[in-house]
Coordinates of C-alpha atoms and ligand atoms in Angstrom, one line a residue:
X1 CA 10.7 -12.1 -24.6
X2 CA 12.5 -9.6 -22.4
X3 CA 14.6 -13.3 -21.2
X4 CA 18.0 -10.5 -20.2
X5 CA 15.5 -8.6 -17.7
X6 CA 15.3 -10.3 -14.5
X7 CA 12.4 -8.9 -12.1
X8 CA 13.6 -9.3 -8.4
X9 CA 12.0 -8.8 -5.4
X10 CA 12.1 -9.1 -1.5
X11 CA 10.6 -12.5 -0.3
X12 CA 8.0 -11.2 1.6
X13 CA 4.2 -9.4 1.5
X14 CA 3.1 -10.0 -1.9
X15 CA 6.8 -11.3 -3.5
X16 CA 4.8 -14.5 -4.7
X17 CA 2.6 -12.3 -7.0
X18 CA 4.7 -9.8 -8.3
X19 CA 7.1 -13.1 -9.4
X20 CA 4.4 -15.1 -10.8
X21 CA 3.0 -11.6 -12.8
X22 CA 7.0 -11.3 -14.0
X23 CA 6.9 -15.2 -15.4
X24 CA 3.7 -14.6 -16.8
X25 CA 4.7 -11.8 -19.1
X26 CA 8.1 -13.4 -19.9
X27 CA 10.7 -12.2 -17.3
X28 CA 13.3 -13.9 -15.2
X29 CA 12.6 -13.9 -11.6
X30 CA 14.6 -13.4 -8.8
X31 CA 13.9 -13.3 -4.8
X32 CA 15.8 -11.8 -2.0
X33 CA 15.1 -14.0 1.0
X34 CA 16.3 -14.9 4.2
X35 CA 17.1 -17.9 5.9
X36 CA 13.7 -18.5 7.2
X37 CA 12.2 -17.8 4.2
X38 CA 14.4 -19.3 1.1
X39 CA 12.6 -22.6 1.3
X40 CA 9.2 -21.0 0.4
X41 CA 10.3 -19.4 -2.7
X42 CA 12.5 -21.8 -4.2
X43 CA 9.5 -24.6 -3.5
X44 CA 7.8 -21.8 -6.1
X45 CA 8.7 -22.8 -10.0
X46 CA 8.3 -19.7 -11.3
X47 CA 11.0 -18.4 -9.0
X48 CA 14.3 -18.6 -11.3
X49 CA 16.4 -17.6 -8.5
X50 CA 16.5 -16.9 -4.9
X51 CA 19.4 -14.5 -3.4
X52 CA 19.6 -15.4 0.7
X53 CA 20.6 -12.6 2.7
X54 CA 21.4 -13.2 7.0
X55 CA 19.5 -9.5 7.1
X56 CA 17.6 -7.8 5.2
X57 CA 19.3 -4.9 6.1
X58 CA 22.6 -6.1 4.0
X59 CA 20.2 -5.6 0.9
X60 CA 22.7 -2.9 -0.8
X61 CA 25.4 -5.1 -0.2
X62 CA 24.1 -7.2 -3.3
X63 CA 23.1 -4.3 -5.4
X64 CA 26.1 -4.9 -7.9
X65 CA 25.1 -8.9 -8.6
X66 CA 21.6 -7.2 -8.7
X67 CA 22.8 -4.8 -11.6
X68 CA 24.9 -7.5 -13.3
X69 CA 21.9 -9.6 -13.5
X70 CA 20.1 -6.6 -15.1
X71 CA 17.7 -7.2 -12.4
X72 CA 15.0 -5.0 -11.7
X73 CA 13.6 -4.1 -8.7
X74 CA 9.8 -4.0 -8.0
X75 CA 9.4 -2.7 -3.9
X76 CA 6.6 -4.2 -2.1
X77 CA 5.0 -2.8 1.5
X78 CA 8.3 -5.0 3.3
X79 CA 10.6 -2.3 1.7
X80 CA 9.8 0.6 3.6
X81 CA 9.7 -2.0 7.0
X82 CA 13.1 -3.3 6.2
X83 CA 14.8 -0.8 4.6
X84 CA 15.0 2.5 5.4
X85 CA 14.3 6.0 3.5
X86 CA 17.9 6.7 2.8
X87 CA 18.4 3.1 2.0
X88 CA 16.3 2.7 -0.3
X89 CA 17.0 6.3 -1.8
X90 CA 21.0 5.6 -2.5
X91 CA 20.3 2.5 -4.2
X92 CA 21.4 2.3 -8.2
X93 CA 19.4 -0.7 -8.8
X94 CA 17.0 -0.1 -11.8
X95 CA 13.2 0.5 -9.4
X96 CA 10.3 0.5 -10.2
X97 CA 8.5 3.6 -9.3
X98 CA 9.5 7.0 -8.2
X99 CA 11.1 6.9 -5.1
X100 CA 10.5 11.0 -4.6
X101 CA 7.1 10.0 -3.5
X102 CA 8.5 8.0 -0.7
X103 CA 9.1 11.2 1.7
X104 CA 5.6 12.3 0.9
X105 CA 4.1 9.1 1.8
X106 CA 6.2 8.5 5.3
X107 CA 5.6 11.8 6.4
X108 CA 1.5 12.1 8.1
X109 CA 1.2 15.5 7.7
X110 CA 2.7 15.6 3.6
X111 CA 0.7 12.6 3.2
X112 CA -2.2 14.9 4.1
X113 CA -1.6 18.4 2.2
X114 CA -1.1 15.7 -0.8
X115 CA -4.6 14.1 -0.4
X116 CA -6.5 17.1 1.0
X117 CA -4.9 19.0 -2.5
X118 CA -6.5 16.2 -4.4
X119 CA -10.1 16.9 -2.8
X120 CA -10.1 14.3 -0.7
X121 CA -11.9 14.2 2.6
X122 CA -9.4 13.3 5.9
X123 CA -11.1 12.4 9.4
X124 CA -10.3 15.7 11.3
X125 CA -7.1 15.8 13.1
X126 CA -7.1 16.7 16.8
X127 CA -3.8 18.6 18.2
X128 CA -4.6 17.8 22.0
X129 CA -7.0 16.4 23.8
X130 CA -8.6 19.1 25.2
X131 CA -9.8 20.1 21.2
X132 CA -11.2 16.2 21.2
X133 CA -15.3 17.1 20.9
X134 CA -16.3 13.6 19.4
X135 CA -15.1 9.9 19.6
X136 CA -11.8 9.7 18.0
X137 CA -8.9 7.1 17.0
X138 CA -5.3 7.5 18.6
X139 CA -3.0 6.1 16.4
X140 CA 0.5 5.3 17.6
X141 CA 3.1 6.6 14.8
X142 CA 5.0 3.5 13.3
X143 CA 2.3 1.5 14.6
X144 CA 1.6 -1.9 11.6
X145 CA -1.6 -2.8 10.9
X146 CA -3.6 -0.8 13.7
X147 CA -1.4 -2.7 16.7
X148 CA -2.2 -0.6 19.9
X149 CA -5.0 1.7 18.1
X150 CA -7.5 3.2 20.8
X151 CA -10.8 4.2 20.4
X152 CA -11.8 7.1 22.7
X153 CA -15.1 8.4 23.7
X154 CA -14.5 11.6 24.6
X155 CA -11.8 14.0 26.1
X156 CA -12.4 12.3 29.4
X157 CA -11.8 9.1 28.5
X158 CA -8.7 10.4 26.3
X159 CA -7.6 12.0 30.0
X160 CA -8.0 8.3 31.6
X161 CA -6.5 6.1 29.0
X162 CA -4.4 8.0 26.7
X163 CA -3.1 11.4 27.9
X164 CA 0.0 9.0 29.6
X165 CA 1.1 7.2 26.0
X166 CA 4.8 7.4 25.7
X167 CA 5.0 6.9 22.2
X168 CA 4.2 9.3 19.3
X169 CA 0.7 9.3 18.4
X170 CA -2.0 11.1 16.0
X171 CA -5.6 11.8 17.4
X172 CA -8.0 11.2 14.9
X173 CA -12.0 11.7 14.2
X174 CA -13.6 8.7 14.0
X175 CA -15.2 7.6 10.9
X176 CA -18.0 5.2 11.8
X177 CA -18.6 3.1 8.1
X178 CA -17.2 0.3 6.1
X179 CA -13.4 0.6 5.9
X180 CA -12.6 -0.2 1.6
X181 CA -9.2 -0.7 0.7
X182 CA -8.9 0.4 -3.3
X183 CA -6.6 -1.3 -5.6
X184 CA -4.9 1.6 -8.3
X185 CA -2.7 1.0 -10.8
X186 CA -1.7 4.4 -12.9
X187 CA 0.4 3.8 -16.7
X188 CA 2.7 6.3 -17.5
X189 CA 2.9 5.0 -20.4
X190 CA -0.6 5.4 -21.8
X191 CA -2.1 7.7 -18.7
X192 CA -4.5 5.9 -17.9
X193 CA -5.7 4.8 -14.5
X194 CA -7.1 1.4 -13.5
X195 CA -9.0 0.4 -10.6
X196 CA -7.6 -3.4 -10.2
X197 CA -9.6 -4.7 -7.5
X198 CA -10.7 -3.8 -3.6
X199 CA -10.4 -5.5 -0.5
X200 CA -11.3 -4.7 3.1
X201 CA -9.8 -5.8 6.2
X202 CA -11.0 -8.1 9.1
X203 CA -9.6 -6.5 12.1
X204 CA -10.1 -7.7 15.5
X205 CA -11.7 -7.7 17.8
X206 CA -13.6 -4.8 16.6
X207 CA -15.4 -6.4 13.3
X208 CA -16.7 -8.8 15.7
X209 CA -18.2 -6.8 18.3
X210 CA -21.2 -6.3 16.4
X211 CA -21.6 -9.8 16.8
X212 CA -22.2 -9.1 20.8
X213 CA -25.9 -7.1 20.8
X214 CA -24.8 -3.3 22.5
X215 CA -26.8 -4.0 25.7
X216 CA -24.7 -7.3 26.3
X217 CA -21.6 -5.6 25.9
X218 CA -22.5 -2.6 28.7
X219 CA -20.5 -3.5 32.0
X220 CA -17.9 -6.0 30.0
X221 CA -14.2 -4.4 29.8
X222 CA -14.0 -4.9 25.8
X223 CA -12.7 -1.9 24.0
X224 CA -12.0 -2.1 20.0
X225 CA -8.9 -3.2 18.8
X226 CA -7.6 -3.4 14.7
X227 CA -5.5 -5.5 14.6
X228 CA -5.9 -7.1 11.4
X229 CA -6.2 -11.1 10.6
X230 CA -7.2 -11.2 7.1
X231 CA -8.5 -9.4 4.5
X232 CA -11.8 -10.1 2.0
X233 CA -12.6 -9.6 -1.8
X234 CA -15.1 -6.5 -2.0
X235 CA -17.0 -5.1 -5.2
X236 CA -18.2 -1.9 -5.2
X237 CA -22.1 -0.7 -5.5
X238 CA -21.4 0.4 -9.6
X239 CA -22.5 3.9 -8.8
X240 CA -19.7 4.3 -6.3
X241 CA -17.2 4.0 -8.4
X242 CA -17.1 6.9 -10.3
X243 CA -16.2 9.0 -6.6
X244 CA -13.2 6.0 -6.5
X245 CA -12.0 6.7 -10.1
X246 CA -12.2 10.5 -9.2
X247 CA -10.2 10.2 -6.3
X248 CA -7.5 7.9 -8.0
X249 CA -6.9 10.6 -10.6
X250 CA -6.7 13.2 -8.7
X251 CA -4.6 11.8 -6.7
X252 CA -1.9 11.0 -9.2
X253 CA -2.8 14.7 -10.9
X254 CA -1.4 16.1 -7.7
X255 CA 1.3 13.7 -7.4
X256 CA 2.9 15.0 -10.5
X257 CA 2.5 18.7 -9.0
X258 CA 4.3 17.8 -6.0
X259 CA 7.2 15.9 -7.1
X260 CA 7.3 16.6 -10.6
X261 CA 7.9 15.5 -13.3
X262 CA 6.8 11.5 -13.0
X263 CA 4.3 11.9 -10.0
X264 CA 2.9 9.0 -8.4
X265 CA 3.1 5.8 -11.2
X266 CA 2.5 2.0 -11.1
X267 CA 0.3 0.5 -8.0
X268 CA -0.8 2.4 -5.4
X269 CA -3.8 2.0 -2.6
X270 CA -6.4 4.5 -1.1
X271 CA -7.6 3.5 2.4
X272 CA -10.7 4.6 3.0
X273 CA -13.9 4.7 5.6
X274 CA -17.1 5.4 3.6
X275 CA -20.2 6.6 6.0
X276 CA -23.9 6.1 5.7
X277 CA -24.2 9.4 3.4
X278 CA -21.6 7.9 0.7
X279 CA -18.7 10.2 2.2
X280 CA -15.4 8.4 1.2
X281 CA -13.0 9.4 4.1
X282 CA -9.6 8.6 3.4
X283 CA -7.1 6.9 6.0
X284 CA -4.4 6.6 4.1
X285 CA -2.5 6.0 0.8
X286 CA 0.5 3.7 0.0
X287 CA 2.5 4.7 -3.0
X288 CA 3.0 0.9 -4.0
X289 CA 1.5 -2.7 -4.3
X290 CA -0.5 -3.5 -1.1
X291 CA -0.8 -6.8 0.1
X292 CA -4.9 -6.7 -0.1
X293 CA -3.8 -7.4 -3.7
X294 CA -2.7 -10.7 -2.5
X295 CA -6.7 -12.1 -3.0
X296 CA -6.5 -11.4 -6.8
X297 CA -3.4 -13.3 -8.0
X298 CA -5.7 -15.2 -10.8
X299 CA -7.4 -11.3 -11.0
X300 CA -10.6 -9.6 -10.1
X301 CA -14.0 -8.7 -11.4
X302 CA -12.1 -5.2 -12.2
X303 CA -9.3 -6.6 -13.9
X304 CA -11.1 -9.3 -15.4
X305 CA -13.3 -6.0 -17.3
X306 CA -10.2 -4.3 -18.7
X307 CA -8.1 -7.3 -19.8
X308 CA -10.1 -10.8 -20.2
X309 CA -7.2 -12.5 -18.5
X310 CA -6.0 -13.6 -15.0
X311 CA -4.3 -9.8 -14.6
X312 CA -3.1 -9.4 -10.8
X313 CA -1.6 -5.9 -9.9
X314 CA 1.9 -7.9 -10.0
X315 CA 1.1 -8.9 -13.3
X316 CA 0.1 -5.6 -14.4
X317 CA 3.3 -4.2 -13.2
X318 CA 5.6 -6.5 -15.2
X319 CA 3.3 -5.7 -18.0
X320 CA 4.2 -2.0 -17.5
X321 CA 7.6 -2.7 -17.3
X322 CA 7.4 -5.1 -20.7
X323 CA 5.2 -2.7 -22.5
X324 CA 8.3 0.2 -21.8
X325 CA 10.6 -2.0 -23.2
X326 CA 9.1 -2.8 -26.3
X327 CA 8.7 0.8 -27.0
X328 CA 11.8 1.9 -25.8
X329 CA 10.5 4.1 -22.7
X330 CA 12.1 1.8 -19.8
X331 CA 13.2 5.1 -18.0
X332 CA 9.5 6.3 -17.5
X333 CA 8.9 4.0 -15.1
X334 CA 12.2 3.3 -13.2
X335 CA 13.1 5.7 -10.5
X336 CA 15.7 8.3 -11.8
X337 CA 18.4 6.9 -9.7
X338 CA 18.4 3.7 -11.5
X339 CA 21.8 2.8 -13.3
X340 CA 20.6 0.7 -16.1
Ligands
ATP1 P1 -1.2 -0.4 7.6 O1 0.0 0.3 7.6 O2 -1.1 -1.9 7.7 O3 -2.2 0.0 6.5 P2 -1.9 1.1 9.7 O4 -1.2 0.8 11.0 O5 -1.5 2.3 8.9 O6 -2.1 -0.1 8.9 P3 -4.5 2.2 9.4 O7 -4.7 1.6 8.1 O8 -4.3 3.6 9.5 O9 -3.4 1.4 10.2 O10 -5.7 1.8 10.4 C1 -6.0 0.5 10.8 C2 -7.4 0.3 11.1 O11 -7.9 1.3 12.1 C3 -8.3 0.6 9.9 O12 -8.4 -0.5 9.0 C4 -9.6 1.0 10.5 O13 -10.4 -0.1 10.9 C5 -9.2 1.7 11.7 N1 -9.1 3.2 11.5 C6 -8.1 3.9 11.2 N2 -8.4 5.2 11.1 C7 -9.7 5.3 11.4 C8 -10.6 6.4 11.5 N3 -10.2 7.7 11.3 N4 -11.9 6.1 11.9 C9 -12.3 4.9 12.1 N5 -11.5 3.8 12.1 C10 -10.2 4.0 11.7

């Protein structure tokens, strides 16, 4: 079914499984690659098509074959690195999700009234580091996937190694616990959320520095870093998950406050820390698929609960998007500047 829908995608981050979800439930399937990366997705057999742009940044220039194709666009976390705001804003091409959302999740401090609204807890912000009275994280804005993160012992350490950054940077508590990476995925259709699965990072060198007993360490010049190398499966202790459910829904309960009337719809990631005490602390959220879903193309233990089937979050979505059609609702869950 749905054969005059194509579901088309940027070849990148977690392109493989939102493709392989649209085949599954029918679709045609379309990438948007580059000359590096063409020969990965057409080696794919469930990739119908692949589009192959010099740039990524020529993307609208395609938006018309896009629209004659009735494709329909499903962003990924390579959207907002490629493309920017406005880019992505102006363009007609039927999307899935509501792009209103975007400015609330690029901006650190809407990103927090949003989440703090919801009741969730944020590691406390620090305006200077004179205020810093406890070991904190300076995060340099723009920064992907915790490249240059400090950790800083105290305002005199900030003084010594931070003070001089150049960049744009956000000083931040530090949460000492397990860093847990939740899966969402919120139907407008039926309003209902779903926890699809959970993932947390490995970041080095700082997951392996408990590896090297504290009293060996003194005297070596090894500070933490985060960058991250990979990322693992987790399931959640069962009584946990009614604080993760919580915090999904509230989050998407404010969403539709703030930019009314859709709200936040269709996958979506919570970051969090969670302490000794069972404190979720929340990072950060991403208003779309993350690529910690990557570990659950053939599904996960969550998934596996609600639907008996391989269900990946890219599956789920092109199940969304089927389940719209066939009751006629495609505009719930296409941004309002789509052109169908
Ligand atoms: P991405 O955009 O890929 O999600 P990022 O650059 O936004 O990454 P964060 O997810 O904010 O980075 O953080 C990267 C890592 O830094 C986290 O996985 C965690 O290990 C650590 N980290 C971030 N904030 C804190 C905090 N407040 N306390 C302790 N550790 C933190």
């Amino acid at each position: 079914m749905d054969g005059q829908y194509t579901i088309a995608t940027l070849g990148s981050h977690s392109a493989l499984q939102i493709l392989k979800g649209a085949r599954d439930e029918g679709f045609g399937t379309l990438a948007i690659a580059s000359r590096e990366t063409e020969r990965l997705y057409r080696s794919f057999k469930f990739v119908d098509e692949v589009m192959t742009l010099d740039r990524y940044q020529d993307f609208p220039k395609i938006v018309a074959d896009l629209q004659r194709r009735k494709a329909i666009i499903v962003p990924h976390g390579s959207f907002v690195a490629y493309l920017s705001l406005e880019e992505q804003k102006q363009m007609t091409v039927p999307y899935f999700g509501n792009k209103a959302v975007l400015d609330w999740e690029a901006s650190r401090e809407l990103q927090r009234e949003w989440l703090t609204r919801a009741g969730l807890q944020l590691p406390r912000q620090f305006r200077s580091g004179a205020e810093i009275d406890r070991p904190v994280i300076v995060k340099l804005y723009g920064a992907a996937g915790g490249k240059g993160y400090m950790f800083i012992r105290d305002a005199a350490d900030f003084e010594t190694r931070a003070a001089k950054l150049q960049e744009a940077y956000t000083i931040q508590e530090y949460i000492i616990g397990v860093p847990l990476y939740i899966h969402y995925f919120y139907s407008p259709l039926d309003d209902t959320l779903e926890i699809m699965s959970m993932d947390r990072r490995y970041e080095t060198n700082v997951d392996s520095l408990g590896r090297i007993p504290a009293a060996a360490q003194e005297g070596m010049d090894v500070s933490p870093s985060y960058v991250v190398v990979g990322n693992s499966p987790v399931s959640l202790r069962e009584s946990m998950l009614v604080e993760a459910l919580r915090m999904g829904e509230d989050v998407v309960r404010v969403s539709k406050e703030i930019c009314p009337p859709k709200g936040l719809f269709g996958a979506f990631c919570i970051e969090t820390i969670i302490t000794p005490d069972i404190q979720f602390y929340v990072m950060e959220i991403s208003a779309r698929i993350v690529a910690g879903t990557n570990l659950f193309i053939d599904g996960s233990p969550y998934s596996y609960l609600n639907y008996s089937e391989s269900m990946s979050t890219g599956r789920r979505i092109a199940r969304e998007i089927k389940n719209a059609l066939l009751t006629n609702n495609l505009g719930r869950v296409l941004d309002d500047s789509s052109v169908l």
